[in-house]
Amino acid sequence: MATLAGRSALVTGASSGIGAAVAEALAAAGARVGLTARRADRLADVLARCREHAPGSAMWPADLADPDAAATLAAAAEAEFGGVDVLVNNAGMPKRRHVLDLTPADAEEVLRLNYLAAVRLTLAVLPGMVARGRGHLVAVGSVAARLGPPHEAAYAASKAALTAFWESMAVDLDGTGVQVHVVQPALITGTELFDARPGDEEPLSDLSEGLPPRDVAAAVLGLIGDGRFERYVPDWFDQMASGKAADVEAFVAGVREWRRERLGEIADSGGVAAAPPPQ
Ligand SMILES: NC(=O)c1ccc[n+]([C@@H]2O[C@H](COP(=O)([O-])OP(=O)(O)OC[C@H]3O[C@@H](n4cnc5c(N)ncnc54)[C@H](OP(=O)(O)O)[C@@H]3O)[C@@H](O)[C@H]2O)c1
């Protein structure tokens, strides 16, 4: 595990799931951790666990969909920690909706949080990192960024935008001492991403196949330690991504087939099929 003694980290979406696990792992590695999300009560629980390792940790409740939140948060972290060494842009929301049911407002909502909020916060802390000649900018993407899943067009686009920004940024920051990383998780359970939400369909994925949030936290610590740009969780998803790049027609045909099978299985088990299979 990377040693982060004397370093500071800011983790968004730290009130549950992957963000809480990443925050605790960073604190266990020695970093003072700043936590942010909307729910103060849940952040306080995570903060108490982080402070067992890193007593100087802090929390700042904020709604990152608010365009002004990034500057306020970056200023608070600067005042408390004297700068941010590790920024983990993890806050995110799902959008499980067949494209025929999707509105432009849905697409904008998910892009605002999953992409624009991360960009805003990153641009707010970046000058300090460059001035200090060090830093790690981490994005929690998704395999959806590379492997467009069914019924998640708007979500996948938000993660693809985030990944594309991160790729270009990794090149732009060459020579500055600031490192850029993206972790692309597949199915992770024990988080709240698959909880029922108004307007979201039931997930097509079989949740019994999920990995725990600590696997993503380990991947984040691994990227910070080895300096690599991208890592999938589980690792073997990189073969799915390279297979798709080699033959996108076969990939789209395969996902269509998978979707038809899953809708059939969900209907057979008494669940509600989100959309009728194509005629
Ligand atoms: N679970 C998976 O299978 C999976 C797979 C790939 C990628 N991911 C990504 O991993 C990240 C974390 O997801 P998770 O699975 O851990 O789900 P989660 O438990 O629902 O966590 C989402 C976090 O984002 C925060 N958040 C949501 N809206 C916010 C807002 N407007 N302002 C500030 N914070 C906000 C939530 O806190 P509050 O509600 O307290 O604000 C929560 O801490 C997301 O970016 C997700 O897309 C998850």
CSV table of C-alpha atoms and ligand atoms in Angstrom, one decimal:
chain,number,residue,atom,x,y,z
A,1,MET,CA,0.0,0.0,0.0
A,2,ALA,CA,1.2,3.5,-0.8
A,3,THR,CA,2.3,5.5,2.2
A,4,LEU,CA,0.6,8.9,2.3
A,5,ALA,CA,1.9,10.1,5.7
A,6,GLY,CA,2.0,13.9,5.7
A,7,ARG,CA,-0.3,14.1,2.6
A,8,SER,CA,-3.8,15.4,2.4
A,9,ALA,CA,-6.7,14.0,0.3
A,10,LEU,CA,-10.1,15.2,-0.7
A,11,VAL,CA,-12.8,12.5,-1.5
A,12,THR,CA,-16.1,13.4,-3.0
A,13,GLY,CA,-19.1,11.1,-2.5
A,14,ALA,CA,-17.5,10.0,0.7
A,15,SER,CA,-20.8,9.4,2.6
A,16,SER,CA,-21.4,5.9,1.3
A,17,GLY,CA,-20.2,3.0,-0.9
A,18,ILE,CA,-17.0,3.4,-2.8
A,19,GLY,CA,-16.2,6.9,-1.6
A,20,ALA,CA,-16.4,5.9,2.0
A,21,ALA,CA,-14.1,2.9,1.4
A,22,VAL,CA,-11.6,5.0,-0.5
A,23,ALA,CA,-11.6,7.7,2.2
A,24,GLU,CA,-10.9,5.1,4.9
A,25,ALA,CA,-8.2,3.4,2.8
A,26,LEU,CA,-6.5,6.8,2.3
A,27,ALA,CA,-6.7,7.6,6.0
A,28,ALA,CA,-5.3,4.1,6.8
A,29,ALA,CA,-2.4,4.9,4.4
A,30,GLY,CA,-1.6,8.0,6.5
A,31,ALA,CA,-3.4,10.8,4.7
A,32,ARG,CA,-5.5,13.4,6.4
A,33,VAL,CA,-8.8,13.1,4.5
A,34,GLY,CA,-11.4,15.7,3.6
A,35,LEU,CA,-14.8,14.2,3.0
A,36,THR,CA,-17.6,15.7,1.1
A,37,ALA,CA,-21.2,14.7,0.0
A,38,ARG,CA,-24.6,16.1,0.8
A,39,ARG,CA,-25.5,14.0,3.9
A,40,ALA,CA,-23.7,15.4,6.9
A,41,ASP,CA,-24.8,12.6,9.3
A,42,ARG,CA,-23.4,9.9,7.0
A,43,LEU,CA,-20.2,11.9,6.5
A,44,ALA,CA,-19.8,12.2,10.3
A,45,ASP,CA,-19.8,8.3,10.6
A,46,VAL,CA,-17.1,8.0,7.9
A,47,LEU,CA,-15.1,10.8,9.4
A,48,ALA,CA,-15.0,9.1,12.8
A,49,ARG,CA,-13.6,6.0,11.2
A,50,CYS,CA,-11.0,8.1,9.2
A,51,ARG,CA,-9.9,9.9,12.4
A,52,GLU,CA,-9.0,6.6,14.0
A,53,HIS,CA,-6.1,6.6,11.5
A,54,ALA,CA,-5.7,10.3,10.6
A,55,PRO,CA,-7.0,12.6,13.4
A,56,GLY,CA,-6.6,15.7,11.2
A,57,SER,CA,-9.3,14.6,8.8
A,58,ALA,CA,-12.3,16.9,8.2
A,59,MET,CA,-15.6,17.1,6.4
A,60,TRP,CA,-17.5,19.7,4.3
A,61,PRO,CA,-21.1,18.8,3.4
A,62,ALA,CA,-21.9,20.1,-0.1
A,63,ASP,CA,-24.1,19.6,-3.1
A,64,LEU,CA,-21.7,19.2,-6.0
A,65,ALA,CA,-24.5,19.7,-8.5
A,66,ASP,CA,-24.3,23.4,-7.4
A,67,PRO,CA,-21.7,25.1,-9.8
A,68,ASP,CA,-20.4,27.2,-6.9
A,69,ALA,CA,-19.6,24.2,-4.6
A,70,ALA,CA,-16.2,23.4,-6.2
A,71,ALA,CA,-14.6,26.8,-5.4
A,72,THR,CA,-15.9,26.8,-1.8
A,73,LEU,CA,-14.7,23.3,-1.2
A,74,ALA,CA,-11.3,23.8,-2.7
A,75,ALA,CA,-10.9,27.0,-0.5
A,76,ALA,CA,-12.0,25.1,2.6
A,77,ALA,CA,-9.5,22.2,1.9
A,78,GLU,CA,-6.7,24.8,1.2
A,79,ALA,CA,-7.4,26.6,4.5
A,80,GLU,CA,-7.6,23.3,6.5
A,81,PHE,CA,-4.8,21.3,4.9
A,82,GLY,CA,-2.7,23.9,3.1
A,83,GLY,CA,-3.5,22.2,-0.2
A,84,VAL,CA,-4.8,19.0,-1.6
A,85,ASP,CA,-2.3,16.3,-2.6
A,86,VAL,CA,-4.8,13.7,-3.7
A,87,LEU,CA,-8.2,14.5,-5.2
A,88,VAL,CA,-10.6,11.6,-5.7
A,89,ASN,CA,-13.6,12.6,-7.8
A,90,ASN,CA,-16.0,9.8,-6.9
A,91,ALA,CA,-19.4,11.4,-6.3
A,92,GLY,CA,-21.8,10.1,-8.9
A,93,MET,CA,-25.4,9.1,-9.7
A,94,PRO,CA,-26.9,6.4,-11.8
A,95,LYS,CA,-29.3,6.9,-14.7
A,96,ARG,CA,-30.9,3.6,-15.5
A,97,ARG,CA,-33.3,4.4,-18.2
A,98,HIS,CA,-34.1,3.1,-21.6
A,99,VAL,CA,-33.2,5.7,-24.2
A,100,LEU,CA,-36.9,5.9,-25.3
A,101,ASP,CA,-37.7,7.0,-21.8
A,102,LEU,CA,-34.8,9.5,-21.4
A,103,THR,CA,-35.4,13.2,-21.4
A,104,PRO,CA,-32.9,15.9,-22.1
A,105,ALA,CA,-33.1,17.0,-18.5
A,106,ASP,CA,-32.1,13.4,-17.4
A,107,ALA,CA,-29.0,13.6,-19.6
A,108,GLU,CA,-28.0,17.0,-18.3
A,109,GLU,CA,-28.6,16.0,-14.7
A,110,VAL,CA,-26.2,13.1,-14.8
A,111,LEU,CA,-23.6,15.0,-16.8
A,112,ARG,CA,-23.7,17.9,-14.3
A,113,LEU,CA,-22.7,15.7,-11.4
A,114,ASN,CA,-20.7,12.8,-12.9
A,115,TYR,CA,-18.7,15.0,-15.3
A,116,LEU,CA,-18.9,18.7,-14.8
A,117,ALA,CA,-18.7,18.7,-11.0
A,118,ALA,CA,-15.4,16.6,-11.2
A,119,VAL,CA,-14.0,19.0,-13.8
A,120,ARG,CA,-14.9,22.0,-11.7
A,121,LEU,CA,-13.3,20.7,-8.5
A,122,THR,CA,-10.2,19.5,-10.4
A,123,LEU,CA,-9.6,22.8,-12.0
A,124,ALA,CA,-10.0,24.5,-8.6
A,125,VAL,CA,-7.3,22.4,-6.9
A,126,LEU,CA,-5.0,22.0,-9.9
A,127,PRO,CA,-3.1,25.3,-9.7
A,128,GLY,CA,-2.1,24.5,-6.1
A,129,MET,CA,-0.9,21.1,-7.1
A,130,VAL,CA,1.2,22.5,-10.0
A,131,ALA,CA,2.6,25.2,-7.7
A,132,ARG,CA,3.7,22.5,-5.3
A,133,GLY,CA,5.0,20.2,-8.1
A,134,ARG,CA,3.0,17.2,-6.9
A,135,GLY,CA,-0.5,15.7,-6.7
A,136,HIS,CA,-2.8,12.9,-7.8
A,137,LEU,CA,-6.0,13.6,-9.7
A,138,VAL,CA,-8.2,10.4,-9.5
A,139,ALA,CA,-11.5,9.9,-11.2
A,140,VAL,CA,-13.8,7.1,-10.4
A,141,GLY,CA,-15.2,6.3,-13.9
A,142,SER,CA,-16.9,3.1,-14.8
A,143,VAL,CA,-16.6,0.3,-17.3
A,144,ALA,CA,-19.6,2.0,-18.8
A,145,ALA,CA,-17.1,4.6,-20.1
A,146,ARG,CA,-15.6,2.1,-22.4
A,147,LEU,CA,-18.3,-0.6,-22.8
A,148,GLY,CA,-21.6,1.2,-23.3
A,149,PRO,CA,-24.2,-0.8,-21.3
A,150,PRO,CA,-27.9,-1.1,-22.2
A,151,HIS,CA,-30.4,1.3,-20.7
A,152,GLU,CA,-27.6,3.6,-19.4
A,153,ALA,CA,-26.8,5.8,-22.4
A,154,ALA,CA,-26.8,9.0,-20.3
A,155,TYR,CA,-24.7,7.5,-17.5
A,156,ALA,CA,-22.3,5.9,-19.9
A,157,ALA,CA,-21.8,9.2,-21.7
A,158,SER,CA,-21.1,11.0,-18.4
A,159,LYS,CA,-18.3,8.5,-17.6
A,160,ALA,CA,-17.0,8.5,-21.1
A,161,ALA,CA,-16.7,12.3,-20.9
A,162,LEU,CA,-14.9,12.1,-17.6
A,163,THR,CA,-12.5,9.5,-19.0
A,164,ALA,CA,-11.8,11.5,-22.1
A,165,PHE,CA,-11.1,14.6,-20.1
A,166,TRP,CA,-8.7,12.6,-17.8
A,167,GLU,CA,-6.9,11.1,-20.8
A,168,SER,CA,-6.1,14.5,-22.3
A,169,MET,CA,-5.3,15.9,-18.9
A,170,ALA,CA,-2.8,13.1,-18.3
A,171,VAL,CA,-0.9,14.3,-21.3
A,172,ASP,CA,-1.2,18.0,-20.6
A,173,LEU,CA,0.2,17.7,-17.1
A,174,ASP,CA,3.3,15.9,-18.3
A,175,GLY,CA,6.3,17.3,-16.5
A,176,THR,CA,4.3,19.1,-13.8
A,177,GLY,CA,4.7,16.4,-11.1
A,178,VAL,CA,0.9,16.0,-11.0
A,179,GLN,CA,-0.3,12.5,-11.8
A,180,VAL,CA,-3.6,11.6,-13.4
A,181,HIS,CA,-5.5,8.3,-12.8
A,182,VAL,CA,-8.9,6.8,-13.6
A,183,VAL,CA,-10.3,3.6,-12.0
A,184,GLN,CA,-13.0,1.9,-14.0
A,185,PRO,CA,-15.1,-0.3,-11.7
A,186,ALA,CA,-17.5,-3.0,-13.1
A,187,LEU,CA,-20.3,-4.2,-10.8
A,188,ILE,CA,-19.7,-3.1,-7.2
A,189,THR,CA,-22.3,-3.9,-4.5
A,190,GLY,CA,-22.7,-2.9,-0.9
A,191,THR,CA,-23.1,0.7,-2.2
A,192,GLU,CA,-26.3,2.7,-2.7
A,193,LEU,CA,-26.0,3.0,-6.5
A,194,PHE,CA,-28.5,0.3,-7.2
A,195,ASP,CA,-31.1,1.4,-4.5
A,196,ALA,CA,-34.5,2.1,-6.0
A,197,ARG,CA,-34.8,5.7,-7.1
A,198,PRO,CA,-37.7,7.5,-8.7
A,199,GLY,CA,-37.3,7.3,-12.5
A,200,ASP,CA,-34.5,4.7,-12.4
A,201,GLU,CA,-35.2,1.2,-13.7
A,202,GLU,CA,-34.2,-2.0,-11.8
A,203,PRO,CA,-30.6,-2.8,-12.7
A,204,LEU,CA,-30.2,-5.3,-15.6
A,205,SER,CA,-27.0,-6.7,-14.0
A,206,ASP,CA,-27.2,-9.7,-11.6
A,207,LEU,CA,-26.2,-8.0,-8.3
A,208,SER,CA,-25.1,-11.3,-6.7
A,209,GLU,CA,-22.0,-11.0,-9.0
A,210,GLY,CA,-20.8,-7.7,-7.5
A,211,LEU,CA,-17.4,-7.0,-5.9
A,212,PRO,CA,-17.0,-5.0,-2.6
A,213,PRO,CA,-16.1,-1.3,-2.5
A,214,ARG,CA,-12.8,-2.1,-0.8
A,215,ASP,CA,-11.6,-3.6,-4.2
A,216,VAL,CA,-12.0,-0.2,-5.8
A,217,ALA,CA,-10.2,1.5,-2.8
A,218,ALA,CA,-7.3,-0.9,-3.3
A,219,ALA,CA,-7.2,-0.1,-7.0
A,220,VAL,CA,-7.1,3.7,-6.2
A,221,LEU,CA,-4.2,3.2,-3.7
A,222,GLY,CA,-2.5,1.0,-6.3
A,223,LEU,CA,-2.7,3.7,-9.0
A,224,ILE,CA,-1.4,6.3,-6.6
A,225,GLY,CA,1.5,4.0,-5.7
A,226,ASP,CA,2.5,2.8,-9.2
A,227,GLY,CA,1.6,6.0,-11.2
A,228,ARG,CA,-0.4,4.1,-13.9
A,229,PHE,CA,-3.2,6.0,-15.7
A,230,GLU,CA,-6.1,3.5,-15.8
A,231,ARG,CA,-7.1,0.4,-14.0
A,232,TYR,CA,-10.3,-1.8,-14.2
A,233,VAL,CA,-11.9,-3.5,-11.3
A,234,PRO,CA,-11.8,-6.4,-11.8
A,235,ASP,CA,-8.6,-6.2,-13.8
A,236,TRP,CA,-9.8,-8.6,-16.6
A,237,PHE,CA,-12.2,-6.0,-17.9
A,238,ASP,CA,-9.3,-4.5,-19.8
A,239,GLN,CA,-9.6,-7.5,-22.1
A,240,MET,CA,-13.3,-6.6,-22.7
A,241,ALA,CA,-12.3,-3.1,-23.6
A,242,SER,CA,-9.5,-4.2,-26.0
A,243,GLY,CA,-11.8,-6.8,-27.5
A,244,LYS,CA,-14.4,-4.1,-28.1
A,245,ALA,CA,-11.8,-1.8,-29.7
A,246,ALA,CA,-10.8,-4.7,-32.0
A,247,ASP,CA,-14.3,-5.5,-33.1
A,248,VAL,CA,-17.1,-3.1,-32.1
A,249,GLU,CA,-19.7,-4.8,-34.3
A,250,ALA,CA,-19.3,-8.0,-32.4
A,251,PHE,CA,-19.4,-6.1,-29.2
A,252,VAL,CA,-22.7,-4.4,-29.9
A,253,ALA,CA,-24.2,-7.7,-31.2
A,254,GLY,CA,-23.0,-9.4,-28.0
A,255,VAL,CA,-24.5,-6.8,-25.7
A,256,ARG,CA,-27.8,-6.9,-27.6
A,257,GLU,CA,-27.9,-10.7,-27.0
A,258,TRP,CA,-27.0,-10.3,-23.3
A,259,ARG,CA,-29.8,-7.7,-22.9
A,260,ARG,CA,-32.4,-9.9,-24.5
A,261,GLU,CA,-31.4,-12.8,-22.2
A,262,ARG,CA,-31.4,-10.6,-19.0
A,263,LEU,CA,-34.8,-9.2,-19.8
A,264,GLY,CA,-36.1,-12.7,-20.3
A,265,GLU,CA,-34.6,-13.9,-17.0
A,266,ILE,CA,-35.9,-10.9,-15.1
A,267,ALA,CA,-39.4,-11.5,-16.5
A,268,ASP,CA,-39.2,-15.2,-15.7
A,269,SER,CA,-38.3,-14.4,-12.1
A,270,GLY,CA,-41.4,-12.2,-11.7
A,271,GLY,CA,-39.5,-8.9,-12.0
A,272,VAL,CA,-40.6,-6.0,-14.2
A,273,ALA,CA,-38.9,-5.9,-17.5
A,274,ALA,CA,-37.9,-2.3,-18.0
A,275,ALA,CA,-38.6,-2.2,-21.8
A,276,PRO,CA,-40.0,-4.7,-24.2
A,277,PRO,CA,-37.5,-6.7,-26.2
A,278,PRO,CA,-37.2,-5.4,-29.8
A,279,GLN,CA,-39.7,-7.0,-32.2
B,1,LIG,N1,-21.4,0.6,-7.7
B,1,LIG,C1,-21.0,0.3,-8.9
B,1,LIG,O1,-21.3,-0.8,-9.4
B,1,LIG,C2,-20.2,1.3,-9.7
B,1,LIG,C3,-19.6,0.9,-10.8
B,1,LIG,C4,-18.8,1.8,-11.6
B,1,LIG,C5,-18.7,3.1,-11.1
B,1,LIG,N2,-19.3,3.5,-10.0
B,1,LIG,C6,-19.1,4.9,-9.6
B,1,LIG,O2,-18.6,4.9,-8.3
B,1,LIG,C7,-19.0,6.2,-7.7
B,1,LIG,C8,-19.6,5.9,-6.3
B,1,LIG,O3,-20.8,5.1,-6.4
B,1,LIG,P1,-21.3,4.1,-5.4
B,1,LIG,O4,-21.5,2.8,-6.1
B,1,LIG,O5,-20.4,4.1,-4.2
B,1,LIG,O6,-22.7,4.7,-5.0
B,1,LIG,P2,-23.3,5.4,-3.8
B,1,LIG,O7,-23.2,4.6,-2.6
B,1,LIG,O8,-24.7,5.9,-4.2
B,1,LIG,O9,-22.4,6.7,-3.7
B,1,LIG,C9,-22.6,7.9,-4.3
B,1,LIG,C10,-21.9,9.0,-3.6
B,1,LIG,O10,-22.1,10.3,-4.3
B,1,LIG,C11,-22.6,11.3,-3.4
B,1,LIG,N3,-23.5,12.2,-4.2
B,1,LIG,C12,-24.6,11.9,-4.9
B,1,LIG,N4,-25.1,13.1,-5.4
B,1,LIG,C13,-24.3,14.1,-4.9
B,1,LIG,C14,-24.4,15.5,-5.0
B,1,LIG,N5,-25.3,16.1,-5.8
B,1,LIG,N6,-23.4,16.2,-4.4
B,1,LIG,C15,-22.5,15.6,-3.7
B,1,LIG,N7,-22.4,14.3,-3.5
B,1,LIG,C16,-23.3,13.5,-4.1
B,1,LIG,C17,-23.5,10.5,-2.4
B,1,LIG,O11,-23.6,11.1,-1.2
B,1,LIG,P3,-24.9,12.0,-0.8
B,1,LIG,O12,-26.1,11.3,-1.2
B,1,LIG,O13,-24.7,12.1,0.7
B,1,LIG,O14,-24.7,13.4,-1.4
B,1,LIG,C18,-22.6,9.2,-2.2
B,1,LIG,O15,-21.6,9.5,-1.2
B,1,LIG,C19,-20.0,6.8,-8.7
B,1,LIG,O16,-19.3,7.8,-9.4
B,1,LIG,C20,-20.4,5.7,-9.5
B,1,LIG,O17,-20.8,6.1,-10.8
B,1,LIG,C21,-20.0,2.6,-9.2
